[in-house]
Coordinates of C-alpha atoms in Angstrom, one line a residue:
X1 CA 72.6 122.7 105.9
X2 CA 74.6 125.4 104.0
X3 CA 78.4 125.2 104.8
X4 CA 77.8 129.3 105.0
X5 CA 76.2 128.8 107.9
X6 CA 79.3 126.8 110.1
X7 CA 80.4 128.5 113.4
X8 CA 83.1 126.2 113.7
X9 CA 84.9 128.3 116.5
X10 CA 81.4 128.0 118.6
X11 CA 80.8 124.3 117.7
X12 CA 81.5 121.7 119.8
X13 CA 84.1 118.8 117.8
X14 CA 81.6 116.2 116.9
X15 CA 81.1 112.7 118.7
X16 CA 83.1 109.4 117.5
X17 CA 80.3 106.8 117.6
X18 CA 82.7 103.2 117.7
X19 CA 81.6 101.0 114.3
X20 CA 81.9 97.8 116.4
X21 CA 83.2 96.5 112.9
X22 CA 86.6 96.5 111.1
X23 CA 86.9 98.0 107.3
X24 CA 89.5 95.9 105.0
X25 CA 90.6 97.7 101.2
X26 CA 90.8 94.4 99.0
X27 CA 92.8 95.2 96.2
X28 CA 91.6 96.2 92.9
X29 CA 89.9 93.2 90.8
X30 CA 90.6 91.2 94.5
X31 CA 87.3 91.5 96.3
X32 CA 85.9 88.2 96.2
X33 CA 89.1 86.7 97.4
X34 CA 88.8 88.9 100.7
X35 CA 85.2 88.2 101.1
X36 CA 86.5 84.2 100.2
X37 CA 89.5 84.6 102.8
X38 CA 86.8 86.5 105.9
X39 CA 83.7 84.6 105.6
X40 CA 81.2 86.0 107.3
X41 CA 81.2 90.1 106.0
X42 CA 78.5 92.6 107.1
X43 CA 78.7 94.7 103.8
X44 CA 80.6 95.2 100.8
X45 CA 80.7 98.8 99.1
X46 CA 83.3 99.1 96.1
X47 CA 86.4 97.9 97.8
X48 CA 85.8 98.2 100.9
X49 CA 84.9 95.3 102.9
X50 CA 82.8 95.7 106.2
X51 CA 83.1 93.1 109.0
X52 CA 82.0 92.6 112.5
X53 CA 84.4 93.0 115.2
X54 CA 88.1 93.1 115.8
X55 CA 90.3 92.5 113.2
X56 CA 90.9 89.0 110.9
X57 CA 93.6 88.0 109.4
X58 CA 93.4 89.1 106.0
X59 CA 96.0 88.6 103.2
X60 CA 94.2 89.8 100.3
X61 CA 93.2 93.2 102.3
X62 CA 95.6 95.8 101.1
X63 CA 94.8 98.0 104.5
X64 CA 93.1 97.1 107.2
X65 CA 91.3 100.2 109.2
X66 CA 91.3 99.2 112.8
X67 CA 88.7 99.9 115.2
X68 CA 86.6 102.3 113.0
X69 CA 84.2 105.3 114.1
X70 CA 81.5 106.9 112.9
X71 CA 81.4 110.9 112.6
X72 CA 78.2 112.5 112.0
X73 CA 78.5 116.5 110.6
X74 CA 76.8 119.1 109.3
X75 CA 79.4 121.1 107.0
X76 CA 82.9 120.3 105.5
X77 CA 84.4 122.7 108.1
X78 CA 83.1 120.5 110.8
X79 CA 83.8 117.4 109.2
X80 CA 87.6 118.8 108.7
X81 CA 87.6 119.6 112.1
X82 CA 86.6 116.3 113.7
X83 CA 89.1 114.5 111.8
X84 CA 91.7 117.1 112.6
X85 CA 90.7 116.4 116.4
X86 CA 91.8 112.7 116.5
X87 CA 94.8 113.2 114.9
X88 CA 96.8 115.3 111.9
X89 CA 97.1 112.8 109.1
X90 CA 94.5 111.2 106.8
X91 CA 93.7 109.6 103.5
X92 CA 90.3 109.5 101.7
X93 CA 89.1 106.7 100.1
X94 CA 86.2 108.2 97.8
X95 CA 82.9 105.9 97.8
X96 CA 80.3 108.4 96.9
X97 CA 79.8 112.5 97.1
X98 CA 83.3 112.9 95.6
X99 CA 83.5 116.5 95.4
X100 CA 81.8 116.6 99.4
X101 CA 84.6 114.5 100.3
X102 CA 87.7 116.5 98.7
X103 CA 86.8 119.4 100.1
X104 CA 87.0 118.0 103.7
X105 CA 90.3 116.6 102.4
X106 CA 91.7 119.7 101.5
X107 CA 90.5 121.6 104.9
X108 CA 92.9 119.1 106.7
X109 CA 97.0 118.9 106.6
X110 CA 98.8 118.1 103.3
X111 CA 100.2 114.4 103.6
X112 CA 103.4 113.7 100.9
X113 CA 102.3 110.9 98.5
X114 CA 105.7 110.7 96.8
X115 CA 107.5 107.7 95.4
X116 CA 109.5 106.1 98.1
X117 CA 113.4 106.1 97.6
X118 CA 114.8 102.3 98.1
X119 CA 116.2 101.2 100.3
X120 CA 114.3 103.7 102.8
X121 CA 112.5 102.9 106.3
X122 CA 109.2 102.4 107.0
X123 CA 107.5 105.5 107.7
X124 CA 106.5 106.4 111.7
X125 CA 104.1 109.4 111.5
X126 CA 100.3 107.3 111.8
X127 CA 98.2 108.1 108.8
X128 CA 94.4 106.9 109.4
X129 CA 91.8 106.1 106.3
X130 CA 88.0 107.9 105.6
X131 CA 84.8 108.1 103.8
X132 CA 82.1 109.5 103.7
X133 CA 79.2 106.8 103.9
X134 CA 76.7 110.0 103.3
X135 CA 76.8 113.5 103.0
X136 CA 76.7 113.9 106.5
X137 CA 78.4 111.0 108.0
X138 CA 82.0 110.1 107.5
X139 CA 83.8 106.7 109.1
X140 CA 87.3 107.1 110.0
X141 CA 89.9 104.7 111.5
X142 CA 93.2 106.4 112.9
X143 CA 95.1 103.3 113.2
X144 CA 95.5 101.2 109.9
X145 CA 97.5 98.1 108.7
X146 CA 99.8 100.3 106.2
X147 CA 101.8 103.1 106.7
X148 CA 100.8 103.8 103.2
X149 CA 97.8 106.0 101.8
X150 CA 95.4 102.6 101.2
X151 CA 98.6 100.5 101.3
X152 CA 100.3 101.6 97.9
X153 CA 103.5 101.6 97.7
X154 CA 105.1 103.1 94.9
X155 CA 108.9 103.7 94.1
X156 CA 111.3 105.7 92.4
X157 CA 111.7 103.3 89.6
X158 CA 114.9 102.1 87.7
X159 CA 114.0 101.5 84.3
X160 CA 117.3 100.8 82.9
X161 CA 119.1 98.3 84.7
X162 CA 116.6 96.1 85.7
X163 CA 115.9 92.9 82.7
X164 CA 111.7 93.4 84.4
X165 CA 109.6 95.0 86.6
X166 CA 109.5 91.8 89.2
X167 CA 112.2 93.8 91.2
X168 CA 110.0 96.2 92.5
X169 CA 107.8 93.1 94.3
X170 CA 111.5 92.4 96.3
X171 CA 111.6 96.3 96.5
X172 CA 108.3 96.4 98.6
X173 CA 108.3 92.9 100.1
X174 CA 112.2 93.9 101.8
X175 CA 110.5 97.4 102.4
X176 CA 107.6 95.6 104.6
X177 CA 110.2 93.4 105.8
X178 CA 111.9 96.2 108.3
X179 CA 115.1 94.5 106.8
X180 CA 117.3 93.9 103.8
X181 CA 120.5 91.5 102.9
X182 CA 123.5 93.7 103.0
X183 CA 127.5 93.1 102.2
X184 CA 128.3 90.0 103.9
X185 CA 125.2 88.1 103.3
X186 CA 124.7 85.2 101.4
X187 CA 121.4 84.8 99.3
X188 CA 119.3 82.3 96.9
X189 CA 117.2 83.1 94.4
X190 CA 115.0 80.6 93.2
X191 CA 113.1 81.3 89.7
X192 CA 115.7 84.0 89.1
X193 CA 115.6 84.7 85.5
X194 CA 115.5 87.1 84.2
X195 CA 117.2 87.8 86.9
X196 CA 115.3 91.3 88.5
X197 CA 115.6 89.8 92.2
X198 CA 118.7 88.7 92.1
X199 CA 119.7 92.4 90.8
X200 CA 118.2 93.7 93.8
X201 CA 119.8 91.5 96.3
X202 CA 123.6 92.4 94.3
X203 CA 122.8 95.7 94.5
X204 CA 122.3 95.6 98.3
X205 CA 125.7 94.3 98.6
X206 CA 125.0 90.6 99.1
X207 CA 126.2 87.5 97.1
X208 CA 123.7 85.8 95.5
X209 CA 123.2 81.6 93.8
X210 CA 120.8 82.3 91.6
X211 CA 119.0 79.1 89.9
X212 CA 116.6 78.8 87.3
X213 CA 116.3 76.3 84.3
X214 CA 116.2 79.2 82.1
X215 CA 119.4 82.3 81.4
X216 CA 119.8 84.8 83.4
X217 CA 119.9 88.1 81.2
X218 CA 123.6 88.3 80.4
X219 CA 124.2 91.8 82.4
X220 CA 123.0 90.1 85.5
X221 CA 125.3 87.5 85.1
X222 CA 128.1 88.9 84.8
X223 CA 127.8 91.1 88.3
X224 CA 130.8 89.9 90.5
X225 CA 128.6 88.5 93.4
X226 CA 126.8 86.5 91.0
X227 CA 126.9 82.3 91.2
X228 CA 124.4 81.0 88.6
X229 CA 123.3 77.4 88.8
X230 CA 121.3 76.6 85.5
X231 CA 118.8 73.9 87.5
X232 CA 115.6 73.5 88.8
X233 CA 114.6 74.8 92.3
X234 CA 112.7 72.4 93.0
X235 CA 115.6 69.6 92.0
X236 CA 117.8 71.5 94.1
X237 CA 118.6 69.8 97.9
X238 CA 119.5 73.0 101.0
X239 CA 122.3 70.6 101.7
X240 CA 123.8 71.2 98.2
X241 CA 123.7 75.0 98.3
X242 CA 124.3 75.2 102.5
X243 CA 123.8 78.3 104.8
X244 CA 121.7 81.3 102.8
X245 CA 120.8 84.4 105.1
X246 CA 117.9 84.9 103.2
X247 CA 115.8 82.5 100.6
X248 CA 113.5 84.5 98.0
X249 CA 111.7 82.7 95.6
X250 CA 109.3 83.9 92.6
X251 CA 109.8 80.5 90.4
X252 CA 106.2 80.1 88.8
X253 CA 104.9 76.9 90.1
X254 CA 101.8 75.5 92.2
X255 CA 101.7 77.4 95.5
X256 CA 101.5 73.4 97.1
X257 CA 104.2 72.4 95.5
X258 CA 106.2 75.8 96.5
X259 CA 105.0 74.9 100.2
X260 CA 106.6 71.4 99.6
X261 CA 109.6 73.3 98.7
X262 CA 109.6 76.1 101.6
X263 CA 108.8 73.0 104.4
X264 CA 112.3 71.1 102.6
X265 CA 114.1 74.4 103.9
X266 CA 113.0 75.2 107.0
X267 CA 113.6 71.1 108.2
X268 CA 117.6 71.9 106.9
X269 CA 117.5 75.0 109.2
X270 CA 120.0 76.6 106.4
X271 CA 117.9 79.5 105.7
X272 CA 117.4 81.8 108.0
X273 CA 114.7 84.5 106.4
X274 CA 112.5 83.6 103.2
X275 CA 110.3 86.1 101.2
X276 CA 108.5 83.7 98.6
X277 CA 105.3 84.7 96.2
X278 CA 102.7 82.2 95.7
X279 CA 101.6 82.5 92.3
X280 CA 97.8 81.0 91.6
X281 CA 96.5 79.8 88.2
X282 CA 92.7 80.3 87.2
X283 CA 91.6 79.8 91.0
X284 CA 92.9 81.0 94.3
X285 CA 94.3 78.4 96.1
X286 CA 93.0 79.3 99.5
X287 CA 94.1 76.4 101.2
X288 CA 97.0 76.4 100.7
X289 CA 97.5 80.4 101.4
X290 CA 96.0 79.5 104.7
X291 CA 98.4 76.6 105.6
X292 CA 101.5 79.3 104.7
X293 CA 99.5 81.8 107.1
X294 CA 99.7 79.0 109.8
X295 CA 103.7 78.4 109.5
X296 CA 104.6 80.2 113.2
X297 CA 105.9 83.7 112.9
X298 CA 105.3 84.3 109.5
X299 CA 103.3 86.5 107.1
X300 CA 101.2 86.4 104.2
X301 CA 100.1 89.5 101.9
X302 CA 99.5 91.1 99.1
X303 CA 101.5 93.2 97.8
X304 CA 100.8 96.7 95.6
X305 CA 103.4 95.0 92.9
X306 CA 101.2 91.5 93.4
X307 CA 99.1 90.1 90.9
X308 CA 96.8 86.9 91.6
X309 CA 99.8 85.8 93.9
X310 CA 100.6 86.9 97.4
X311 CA 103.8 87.4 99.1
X312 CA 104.8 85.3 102.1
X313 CA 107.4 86.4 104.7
X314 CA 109.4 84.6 107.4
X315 CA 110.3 86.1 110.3
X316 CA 107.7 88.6 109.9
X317 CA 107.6 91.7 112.7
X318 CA 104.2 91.6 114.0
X319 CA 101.4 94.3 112.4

């Protein structure tokens, strides 16, 4: 039907049908380790990952789209409008009739894209995720895992200061967090050099012990709140360093032999909030992602800034 032809002001808003399924992004190049990580799928299209029922846990899903409907329409008007109906803010995620689908887009309210300022809170306004299946039928969730259009987070980089771009993984893990170290804090970077996270957690106000086996970058260093400790992590007993307010850890290692490591901690009780990536070689180490996943009030994603590593936090506010 010819989008001449639309009425809208006469038309009824068209009826939600409920998917009965939940829709997970995978990251890019990441889709077999969500399909891996949910088992059973009912269909896979691009990046988008189709299941049945209520949500999974899912750390390699960059967004989850909870509770999904199904929107049958006849012109992009309409198709505007029954978005505009549930609620004010969306974000496509193009699968197929590209030029269909920004049109609709463009018929509904502008939503800001721009690189967040850190530190900055997380946003509050919802922001729900479409496509259009067919010409003529769009799926839509309002409620999704990230405040983020598909879960990107992108920053207002500093490309001076910093000796890599591993900061901006701390950026968006302390982002995700709800919280960050602050004056007054104490904090231990494990695998610091170069030295990006510890930059981040000086620049925040806290002290830092930095250890690696490897220099720091000599700038990083030589900030005030600096205490390097040229050692292994891993060689390294909580009793020797004492109370830390928060633990981060990037060293490059086996993720079992980093959840050796995180298990020594949490048995001394001296660390009171960890943000650790678990960096996997040629395979995904699914096993031992899932035993991180199972440590009691914690959480394990993928980041935007991740590679083939994920990001675990503890405490972790619920999603």
């Amino acid at each position: 039907m010819s989008d001449s032809s639309d009425t809208s002001s006469a038309r009824a808003t068209p009826a939600q049908t409920p998917l009965g399924q939940t829709i997970y992004l995978a990251p890019e190049g990441f889709v077999q380790d969500l399909v891996a990580e949910l088992g059973d799928v009912a269909a896979v299209e691009d990046r988008l990952v189709f299941a049945d029922g209520p949500a999974r846990p899912a750390a390699w899903a960059q967004n989850i789209w909870h509770d999904p409907v199904r929107i049958e329409f006849a012109s992009i008007k309409e198709g505007a409008r029954a978005l505009r109906s549930i609620q004010r803010n969306w974000a496509l995620w193009t699968l197929r009739h590209h030029r269909r689908a920004s049109l609709i887009q463009e018929n509904l309210p502008h939503v800001s894209a721009k690189p967040v300022v850190f530190p900055s809170p997380l946003p509050t306004a919802p922001l729900g995720s479409w496509t259009l299946l067919d010409e003529n039928t769009i799926v839509a969730a309002a409620r999704c895992s990230s405040p983020y259009r598909h879960g990107e987070v992108t920053f207002v980089e500093n490309r001076t200061v910093p000796p890599n771009r591993a900061y901006l993984k701390l950026w968006e893990a302390l982002t995700l967090f709800g919280e960050q170290p602050g004056p007054g804090d104490r904090c231990i970077d494990l695998g610091a050099c170069p030295g990006g996270w510890s930059w981040v957690l000086h620049e925040l106000g806290a002290s830092v012990v930095s250890v690696d086996k490897a220099p720091l970058d000599p700038a990083i260093a030589a900030l005030p709140r600096i205490e390097f400790r040229q050692e292994s992590a891993f060689g390294l007993k909580p009793q020797d360093v004492g109370p830390v307010d928060w633990l981060c850890c990037d060293v490059i290692c086996y993720p079992t032999r980093l959840l050796r490591l995180v298990n020594q901690w949490m048995e001394s009780g001296l660390a009171k909030r960890f943000i650790c990536t678990l960096k996997f070689q040629a395979e995904t180490d699914h096993e031992t992602a899932r035993a991180f996943a199972a440590i009691p009030g914690g959480r394990v994603l993928h980041l935007n800034h991740n590679k083939h590593e994920l990001t675990w936090m503890w405490p972790a506010a619920p999603v």
